[in-house]
Coordinates of C-alpha atoms and ligand atoms in Angstrom, one line a residue:
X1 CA -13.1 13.0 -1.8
X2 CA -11.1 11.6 -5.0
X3 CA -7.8 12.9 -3.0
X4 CA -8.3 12.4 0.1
X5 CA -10.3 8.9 0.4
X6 CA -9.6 8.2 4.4
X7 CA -10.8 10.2 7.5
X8 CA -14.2 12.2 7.8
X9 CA -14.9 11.5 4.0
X10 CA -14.6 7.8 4.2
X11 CA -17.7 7.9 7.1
X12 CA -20.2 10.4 4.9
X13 CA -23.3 9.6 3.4
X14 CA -22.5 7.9 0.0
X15 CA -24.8 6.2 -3.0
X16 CA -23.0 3.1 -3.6
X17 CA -22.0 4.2 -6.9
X18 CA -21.0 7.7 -7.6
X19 CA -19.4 9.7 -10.7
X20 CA -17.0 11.9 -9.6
X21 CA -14.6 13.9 -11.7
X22 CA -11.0 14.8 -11.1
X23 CA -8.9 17.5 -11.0
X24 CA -8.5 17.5 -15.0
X25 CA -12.4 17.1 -15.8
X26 CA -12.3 13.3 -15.9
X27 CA -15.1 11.3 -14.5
X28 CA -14.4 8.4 -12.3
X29 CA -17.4 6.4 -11.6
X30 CA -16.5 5.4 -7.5
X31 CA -17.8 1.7 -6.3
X32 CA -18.2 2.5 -2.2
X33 CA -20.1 -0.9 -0.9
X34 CA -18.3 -4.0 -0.2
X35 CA -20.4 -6.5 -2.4
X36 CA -20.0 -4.3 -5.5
X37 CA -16.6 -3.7 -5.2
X38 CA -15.8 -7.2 -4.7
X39 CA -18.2 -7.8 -7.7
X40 CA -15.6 -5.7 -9.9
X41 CA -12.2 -7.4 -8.7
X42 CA -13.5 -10.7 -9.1
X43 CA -14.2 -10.0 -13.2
X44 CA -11.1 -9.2 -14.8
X45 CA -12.7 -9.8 -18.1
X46 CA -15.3 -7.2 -17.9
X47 CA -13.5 -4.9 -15.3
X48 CA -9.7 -4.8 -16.4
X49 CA -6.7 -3.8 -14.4
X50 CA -4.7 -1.9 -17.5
X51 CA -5.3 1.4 -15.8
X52 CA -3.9 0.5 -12.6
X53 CA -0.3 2.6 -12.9
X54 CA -1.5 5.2 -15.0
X55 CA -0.8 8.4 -14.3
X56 CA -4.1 10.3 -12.6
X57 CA -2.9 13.8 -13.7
X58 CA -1.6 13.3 -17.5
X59 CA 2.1 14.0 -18.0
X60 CA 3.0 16.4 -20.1
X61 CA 5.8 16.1 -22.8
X62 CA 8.8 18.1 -20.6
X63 CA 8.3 15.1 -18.4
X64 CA 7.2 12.5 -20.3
X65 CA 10.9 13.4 -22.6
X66 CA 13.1 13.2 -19.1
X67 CA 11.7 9.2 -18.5
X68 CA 12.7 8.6 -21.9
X69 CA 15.9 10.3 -21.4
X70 CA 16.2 7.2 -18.6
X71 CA 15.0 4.5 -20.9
X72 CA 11.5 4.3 -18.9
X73 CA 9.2 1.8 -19.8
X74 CA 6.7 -0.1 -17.9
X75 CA 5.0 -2.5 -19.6
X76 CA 2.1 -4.8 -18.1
X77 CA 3.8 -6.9 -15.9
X78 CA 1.3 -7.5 -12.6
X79 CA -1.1 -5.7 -11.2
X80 CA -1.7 -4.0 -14.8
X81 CA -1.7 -6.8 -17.0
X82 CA -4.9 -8.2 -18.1
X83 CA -2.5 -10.3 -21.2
X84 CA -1.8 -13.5 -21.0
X85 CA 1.8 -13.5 -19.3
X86 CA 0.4 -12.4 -16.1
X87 CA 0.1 -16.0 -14.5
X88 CA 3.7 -16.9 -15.2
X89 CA 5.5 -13.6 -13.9
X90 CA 2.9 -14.0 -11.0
X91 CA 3.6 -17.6 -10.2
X92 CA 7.5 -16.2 -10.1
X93 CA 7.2 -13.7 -7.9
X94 CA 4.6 -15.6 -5.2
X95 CA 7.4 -18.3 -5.4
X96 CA 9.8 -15.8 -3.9
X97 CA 7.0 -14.7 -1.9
X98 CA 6.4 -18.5 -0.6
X99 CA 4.8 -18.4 3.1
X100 CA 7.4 -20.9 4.1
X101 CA 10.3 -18.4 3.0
X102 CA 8.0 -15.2 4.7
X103 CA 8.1 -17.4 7.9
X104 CA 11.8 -18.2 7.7
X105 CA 12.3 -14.0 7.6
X106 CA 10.0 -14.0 11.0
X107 CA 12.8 -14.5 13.7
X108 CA 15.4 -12.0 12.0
X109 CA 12.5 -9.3 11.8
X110 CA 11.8 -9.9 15.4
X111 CA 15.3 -9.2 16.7
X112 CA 15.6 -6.3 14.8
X113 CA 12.5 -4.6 16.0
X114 CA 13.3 -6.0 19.8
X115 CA 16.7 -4.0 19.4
X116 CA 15.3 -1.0 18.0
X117 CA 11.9 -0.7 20.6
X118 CA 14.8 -1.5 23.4
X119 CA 16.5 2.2 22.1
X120 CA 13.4 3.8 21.5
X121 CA 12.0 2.6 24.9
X122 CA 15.2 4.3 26.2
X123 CA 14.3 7.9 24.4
X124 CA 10.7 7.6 25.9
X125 CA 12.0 7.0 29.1
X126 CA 14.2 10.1 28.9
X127 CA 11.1 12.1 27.9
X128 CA 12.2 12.5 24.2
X129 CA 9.6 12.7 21.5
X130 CA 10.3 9.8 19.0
X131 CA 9.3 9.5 15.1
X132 CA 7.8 5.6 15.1
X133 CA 7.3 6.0 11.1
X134 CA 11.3 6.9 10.9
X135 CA 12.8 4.5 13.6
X136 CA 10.0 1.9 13.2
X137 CA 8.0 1.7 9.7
X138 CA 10.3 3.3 7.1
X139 CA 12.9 0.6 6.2
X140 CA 11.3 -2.6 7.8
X141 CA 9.4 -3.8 5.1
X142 CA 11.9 -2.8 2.4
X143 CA 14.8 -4.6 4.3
X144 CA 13.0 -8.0 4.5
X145 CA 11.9 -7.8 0.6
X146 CA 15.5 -7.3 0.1
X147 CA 16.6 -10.7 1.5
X148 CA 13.2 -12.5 -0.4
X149 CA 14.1 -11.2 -3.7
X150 CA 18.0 -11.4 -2.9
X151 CA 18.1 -7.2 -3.8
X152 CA 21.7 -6.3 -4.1
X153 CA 22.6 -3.9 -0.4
X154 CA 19.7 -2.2 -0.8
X155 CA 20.1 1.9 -0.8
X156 CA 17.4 2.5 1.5
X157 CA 17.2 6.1 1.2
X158 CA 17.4 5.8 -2.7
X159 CA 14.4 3.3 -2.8
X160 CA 12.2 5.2 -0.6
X161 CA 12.3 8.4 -2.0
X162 CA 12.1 7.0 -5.5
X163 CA 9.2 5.1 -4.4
X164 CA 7.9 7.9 -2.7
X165 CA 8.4 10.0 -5.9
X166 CA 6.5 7.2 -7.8
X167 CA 3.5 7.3 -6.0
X168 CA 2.7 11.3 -6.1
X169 CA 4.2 11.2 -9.9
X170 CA 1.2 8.3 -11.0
X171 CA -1.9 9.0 -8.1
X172 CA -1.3 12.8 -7.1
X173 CA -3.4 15.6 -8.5
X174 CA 0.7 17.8 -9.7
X175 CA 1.6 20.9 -11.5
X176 CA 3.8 20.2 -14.1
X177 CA 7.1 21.5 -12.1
X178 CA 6.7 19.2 -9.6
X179 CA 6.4 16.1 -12.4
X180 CA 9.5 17.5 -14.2
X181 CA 11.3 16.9 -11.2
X182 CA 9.1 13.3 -10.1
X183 CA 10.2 12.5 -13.4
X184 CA 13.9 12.7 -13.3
X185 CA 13.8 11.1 -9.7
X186 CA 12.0 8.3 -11.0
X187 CA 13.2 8.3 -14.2
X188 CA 16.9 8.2 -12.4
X189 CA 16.6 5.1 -10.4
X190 CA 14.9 3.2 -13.0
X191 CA 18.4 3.3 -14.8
X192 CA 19.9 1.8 -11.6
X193 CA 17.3 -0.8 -11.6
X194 CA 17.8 -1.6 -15.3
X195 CA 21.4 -2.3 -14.4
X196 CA 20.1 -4.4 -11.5
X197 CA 17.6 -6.5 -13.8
X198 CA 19.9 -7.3 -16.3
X199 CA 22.7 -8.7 -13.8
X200 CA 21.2 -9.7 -10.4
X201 CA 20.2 -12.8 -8.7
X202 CA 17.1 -13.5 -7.2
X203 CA 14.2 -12.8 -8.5
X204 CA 15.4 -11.2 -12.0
X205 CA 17.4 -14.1 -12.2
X206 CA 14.3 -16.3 -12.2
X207 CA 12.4 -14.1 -14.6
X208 CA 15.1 -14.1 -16.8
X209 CA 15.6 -17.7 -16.5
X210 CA 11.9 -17.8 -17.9
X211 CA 12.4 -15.9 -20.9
X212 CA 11.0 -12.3 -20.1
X213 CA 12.4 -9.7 -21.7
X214 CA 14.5 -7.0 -20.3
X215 CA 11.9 -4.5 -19.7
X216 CA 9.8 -7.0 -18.3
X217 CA 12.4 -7.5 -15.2
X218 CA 12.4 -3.8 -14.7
X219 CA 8.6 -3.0 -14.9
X220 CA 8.5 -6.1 -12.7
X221 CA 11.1 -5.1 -10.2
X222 CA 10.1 -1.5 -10.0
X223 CA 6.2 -2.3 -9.2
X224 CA 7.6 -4.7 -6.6
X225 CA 10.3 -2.3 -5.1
X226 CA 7.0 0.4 -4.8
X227 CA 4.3 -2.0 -4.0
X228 CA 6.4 -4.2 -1.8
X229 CA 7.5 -2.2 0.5
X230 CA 6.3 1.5 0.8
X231 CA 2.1 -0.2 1.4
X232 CA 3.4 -2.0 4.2
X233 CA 5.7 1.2 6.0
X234 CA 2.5 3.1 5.3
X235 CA 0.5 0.4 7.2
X236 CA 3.0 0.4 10.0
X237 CA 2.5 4.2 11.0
X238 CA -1.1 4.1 10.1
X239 CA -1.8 0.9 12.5
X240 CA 0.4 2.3 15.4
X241 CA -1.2 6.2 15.2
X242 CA -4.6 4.1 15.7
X243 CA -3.6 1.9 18.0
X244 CA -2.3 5.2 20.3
X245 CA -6.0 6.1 20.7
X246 CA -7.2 2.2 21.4
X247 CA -6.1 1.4 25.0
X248 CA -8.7 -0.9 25.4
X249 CA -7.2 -3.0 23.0
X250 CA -3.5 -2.3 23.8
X251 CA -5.1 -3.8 27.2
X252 CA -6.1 -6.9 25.3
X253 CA -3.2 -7.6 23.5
X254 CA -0.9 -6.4 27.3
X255 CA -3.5 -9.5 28.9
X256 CA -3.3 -12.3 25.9
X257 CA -6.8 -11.4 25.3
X258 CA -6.8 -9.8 22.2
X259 CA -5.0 -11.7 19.0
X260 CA -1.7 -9.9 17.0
X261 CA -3.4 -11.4 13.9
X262 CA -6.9 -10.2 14.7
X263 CA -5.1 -6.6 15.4
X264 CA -3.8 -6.8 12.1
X265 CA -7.0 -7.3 10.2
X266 CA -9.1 -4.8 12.0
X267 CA -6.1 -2.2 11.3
X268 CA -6.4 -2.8 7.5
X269 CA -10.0 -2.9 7.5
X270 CA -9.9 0.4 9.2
X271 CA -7.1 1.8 8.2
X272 CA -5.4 0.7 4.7
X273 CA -2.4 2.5 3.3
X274 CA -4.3 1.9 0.0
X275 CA -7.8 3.7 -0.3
X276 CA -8.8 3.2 -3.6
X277 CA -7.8 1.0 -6.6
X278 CA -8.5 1.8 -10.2
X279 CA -9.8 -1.1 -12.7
X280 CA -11.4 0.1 -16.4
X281 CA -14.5 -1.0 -18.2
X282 CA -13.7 -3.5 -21.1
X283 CA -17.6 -3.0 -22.2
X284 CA -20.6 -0.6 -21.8
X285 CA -21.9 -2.1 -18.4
X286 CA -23.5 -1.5 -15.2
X287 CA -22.7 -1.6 -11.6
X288 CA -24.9 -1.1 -8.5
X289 CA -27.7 0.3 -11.8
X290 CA -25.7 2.6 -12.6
X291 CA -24.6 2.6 -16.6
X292 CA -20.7 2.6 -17.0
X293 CA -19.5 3.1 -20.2
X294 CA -16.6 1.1 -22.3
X295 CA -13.1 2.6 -20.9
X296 CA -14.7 4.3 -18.1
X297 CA -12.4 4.4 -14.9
X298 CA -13.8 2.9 -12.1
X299 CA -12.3 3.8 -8.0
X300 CA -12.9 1.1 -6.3
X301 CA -12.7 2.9 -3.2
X302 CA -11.3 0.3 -0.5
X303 CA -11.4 1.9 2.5
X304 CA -14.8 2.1 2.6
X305 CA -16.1 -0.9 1.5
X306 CA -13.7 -2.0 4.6
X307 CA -16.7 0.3 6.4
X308 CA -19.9 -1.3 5.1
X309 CA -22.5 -2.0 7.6
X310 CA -22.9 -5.2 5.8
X311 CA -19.2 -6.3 6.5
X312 CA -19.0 -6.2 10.0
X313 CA -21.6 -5.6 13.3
X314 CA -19.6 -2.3 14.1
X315 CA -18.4 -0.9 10.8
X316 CA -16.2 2.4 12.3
X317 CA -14.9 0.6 15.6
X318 CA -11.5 -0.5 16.5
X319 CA -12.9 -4.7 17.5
X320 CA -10.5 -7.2 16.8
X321 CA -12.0 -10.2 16.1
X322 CA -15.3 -9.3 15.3
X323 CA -17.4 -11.5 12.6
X324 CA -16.5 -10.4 9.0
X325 CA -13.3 -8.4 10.1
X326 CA -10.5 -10.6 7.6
X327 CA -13.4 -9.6 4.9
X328 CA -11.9 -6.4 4.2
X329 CA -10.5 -6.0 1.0
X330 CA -7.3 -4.0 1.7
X331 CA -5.3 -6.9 -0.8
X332 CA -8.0 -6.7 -3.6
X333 CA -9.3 -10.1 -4.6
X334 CA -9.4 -12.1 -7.3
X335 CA -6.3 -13.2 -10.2
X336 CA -4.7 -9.7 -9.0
X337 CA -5.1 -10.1 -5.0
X338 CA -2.1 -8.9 -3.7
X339 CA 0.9 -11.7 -4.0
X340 CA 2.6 -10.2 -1.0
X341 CA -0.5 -10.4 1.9
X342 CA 1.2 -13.0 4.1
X343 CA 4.3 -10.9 4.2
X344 CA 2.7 -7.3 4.7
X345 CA 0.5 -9.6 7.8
X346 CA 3.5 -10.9 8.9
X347 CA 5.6 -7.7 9.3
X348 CA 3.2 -6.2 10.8
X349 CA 2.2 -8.7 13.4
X350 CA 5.9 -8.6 14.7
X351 CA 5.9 -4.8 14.9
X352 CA 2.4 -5.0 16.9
X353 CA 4.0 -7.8 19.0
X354 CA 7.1 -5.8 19.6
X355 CA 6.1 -2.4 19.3
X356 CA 2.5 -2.2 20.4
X357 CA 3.6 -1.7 24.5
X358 CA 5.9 1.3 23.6
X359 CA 2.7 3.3 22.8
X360 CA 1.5 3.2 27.0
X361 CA 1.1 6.3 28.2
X362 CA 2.8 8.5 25.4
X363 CA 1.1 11.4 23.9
X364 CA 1.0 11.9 20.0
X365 CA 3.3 15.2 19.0
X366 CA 2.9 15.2 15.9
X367 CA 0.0 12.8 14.0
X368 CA 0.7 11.1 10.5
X369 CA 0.1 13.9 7.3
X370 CA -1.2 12.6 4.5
X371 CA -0.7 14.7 1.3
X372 CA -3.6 14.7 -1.6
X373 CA -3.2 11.5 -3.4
X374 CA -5.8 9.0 -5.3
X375 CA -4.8 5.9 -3.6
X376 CA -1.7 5.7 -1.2
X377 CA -1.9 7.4 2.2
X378 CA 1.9 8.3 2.8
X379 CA 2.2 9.1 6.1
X380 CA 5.3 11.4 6.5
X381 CA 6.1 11.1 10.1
X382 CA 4.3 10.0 13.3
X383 CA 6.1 11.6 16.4
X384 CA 5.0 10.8 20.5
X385 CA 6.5 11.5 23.4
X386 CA 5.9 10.2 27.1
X387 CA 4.2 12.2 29.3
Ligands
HEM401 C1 -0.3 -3.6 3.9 C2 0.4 -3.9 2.8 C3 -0.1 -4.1 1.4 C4 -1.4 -3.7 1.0 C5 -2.5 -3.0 1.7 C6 -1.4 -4.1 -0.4 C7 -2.5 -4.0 -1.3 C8 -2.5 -4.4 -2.6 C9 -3.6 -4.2 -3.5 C10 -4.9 -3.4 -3.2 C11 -3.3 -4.7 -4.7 C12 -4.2 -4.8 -5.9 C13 -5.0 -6.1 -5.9 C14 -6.1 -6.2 -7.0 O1 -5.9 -5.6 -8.0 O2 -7.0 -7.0 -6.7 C15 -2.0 -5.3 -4.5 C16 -1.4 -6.0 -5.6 C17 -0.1 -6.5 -5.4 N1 0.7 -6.4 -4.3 FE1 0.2 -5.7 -2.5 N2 -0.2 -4.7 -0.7 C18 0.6 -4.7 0.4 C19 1.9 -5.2 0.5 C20 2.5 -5.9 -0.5 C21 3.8 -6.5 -0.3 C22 4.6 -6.6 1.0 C23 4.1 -7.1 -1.6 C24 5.4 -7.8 -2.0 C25 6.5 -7.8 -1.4 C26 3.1 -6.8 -2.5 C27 3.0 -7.1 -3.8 C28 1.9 -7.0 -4.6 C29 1.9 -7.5 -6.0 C30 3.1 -8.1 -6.7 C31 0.6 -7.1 -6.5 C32 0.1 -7.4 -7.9 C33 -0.5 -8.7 -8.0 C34 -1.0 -9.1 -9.3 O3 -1.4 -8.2 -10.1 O4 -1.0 -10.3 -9.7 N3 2.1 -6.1 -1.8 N4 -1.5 -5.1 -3.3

């Protein structure tokens, strides 16, 4: 299950708290009910987030020497920081993240979709099979947090495959050839984003304004350039491949019945890009009776508790707007909930908006894959064609 936390494994038969080791022999005690897992995010003191970018499979030295080859360093700066300079590079970013300046990105998002589901309504028309993750999903989300942090021309293809490379290097079970080269992809575009932090506008302008230090700007920047954009493509494909097999709801939506929003929150109850997130005992303690010991990891495994019977009156159906649905806990909760909610709901609610009538009557060719990995889903490619 540790790998592969979505699809038949999230519906089993679960205690609520299970130890389960990894690949490499280490035991990871896995929260699975809602209460308990929102229990654990809303104590930082006695549940810390310093584990949550560290590396599942260990990296060894060959690779561990190629990121210091590139300067790599990534001090606490968000969603691992338990110090006290987490507030203040917080308060930074959710000012860039403000819901006033999200809304102002609302009407450009929407013409951009409108102009691409106009081309890809043409190909479906003309019976080609189109890829919604690469036409729709994969730069969306990066291009709007481009113009909110004031990014210099973002190279899209650069960021998404270091991102990319990010995830599988820190949550994949790897052999150590394929972190040698994780490394040097990672380790490469964090020099380019060292250059960035040191000159650019924006938001490194504003955290260097405040004093941080150079390292700082990058670790923030480079959580934010992986977190910010790469959940939200994920949740794109994710929410469009389920909403392929939900005509009733596509109905809805077609009839002014169903709610955009309430779409939204059902799709990340039921289907968040991010399965699990990692916090780490601070003390010997318990959870759900079960005794965790001081620097034990603990999987808070998301996209299950989004599946608790106790959550919602049909925990594995598609119902938009039933009671409990915006209960999920796809953001996490607490003094690490995720800074950038209002933006992923808001990208997302244009592409359902926009997108969401393309999926009538097509025919899925080829269905997201999702590779082995501890937390993020990556979908690769999500391909239908009319019939
Ligand atoms: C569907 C899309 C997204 C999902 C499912 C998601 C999920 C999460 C989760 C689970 C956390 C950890 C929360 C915790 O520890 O309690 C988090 C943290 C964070 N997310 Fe997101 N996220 C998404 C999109 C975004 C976007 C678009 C941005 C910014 C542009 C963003 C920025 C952040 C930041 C900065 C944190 C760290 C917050 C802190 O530690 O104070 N996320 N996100």
């Amino acid at each position: 299950m540790l790998f592969r936390g979505w699809g038949e494994s999230v519906d089993w038969r679960w205690p609520d708290v299970a130890v389960v080791a990894d690949h490499v022999g280490v035991d990871h005690v896995v929260v699975t009910r809602h209460a308990l897992v929102r229990q654990v995010l809303a104590d930082p003191v006695t549940w810390r987030p310093d584990n949550a970018l560290d590396a599942v499979t260990p990296v060894p030295v060959a690779a561990l020497r190629v990121l210091a080859g590139h300067r790599f360093r990534l001090p606490p700066t968000l969603a691992n920081n338990s110090s006290a300079s987490h507030p203040g590079i917080r308060a930074l970013v959710a000012e860039a993240l403000h819901p006033d300046r999200v809304a102002a990105q609302q009407p450009w998002l929407t013409a951009l979709v409108r102009r691409r589901v106009v081309r890809l309504a043409a190909a479906l028309d003309a019976g080609e099979p189109v890829d919604l993750y690469a036409v729709l999903a994969a730069d969306l989300p990066l291009l709007v947090l481009a113009r909110l942090i004031e990014l210099p021309d973002a190279p899209v293809d650069a960021v998404k495959d270091f991102a990319r490379a990010a995830l599988e290097l820190f949550w994949a079970p790897l052999d150590a050839d394929r972190q040698l080269a994780l490394a040097a992809e990672v380790g490469r575009f964090h020099t380019v984003l060292r250059e960035f932090a040191a000159t650019g506008g924006g938001l490194a302008a504003a955290l260097r304004a405040d004093g941080h230090s150079p390292d700082v700007v990058v670790g923030a920047l480079f959580f934010l350039l992986v977190a910010g954009q790469e959940t939200t493509s994920q949740f794109l494909t994710l929410l469009l491949h389920r909403l392929t097999a939900e005509p009733e709801v596509r109905a809805g939506l077609r009839a002014g019945t169903v709610a955009v929003a309430d779409v939204v929150e059902e799709g990340l109850r039921l289907e968040p890009p991010i399965v699990t997130w990692r916090r780490v005992a601070a003390v010997d303690a318990t959870l759900g009776g079960t005794a965790v010991p001081a620097g034990t990891s603990v999987v808070l495994w998301l996209a299950r508790a989004g599946r608790d019977p106790e959550l919602v009156p049909e925990p594995t159906r598609f119902r938009p707007g039933q009671r409990g649905s915006r209960r999920h806990l796809a953001f996490g909760a607490g003094t690490h909930r995720c800074v950038g909610a209002q933006l992923a709901r808001m990208e997302a609610a244009v592409v359902v908006a926009e997108a969401a009538p393309l999926l009538d009557g097509v025919t899925v060719v080829r269905p997201p894959w999702c590779p082995d990995n501890l937390t993020f889903r990556m979908p690769d490619a999500f391909v239908v064609r009319r019939r």
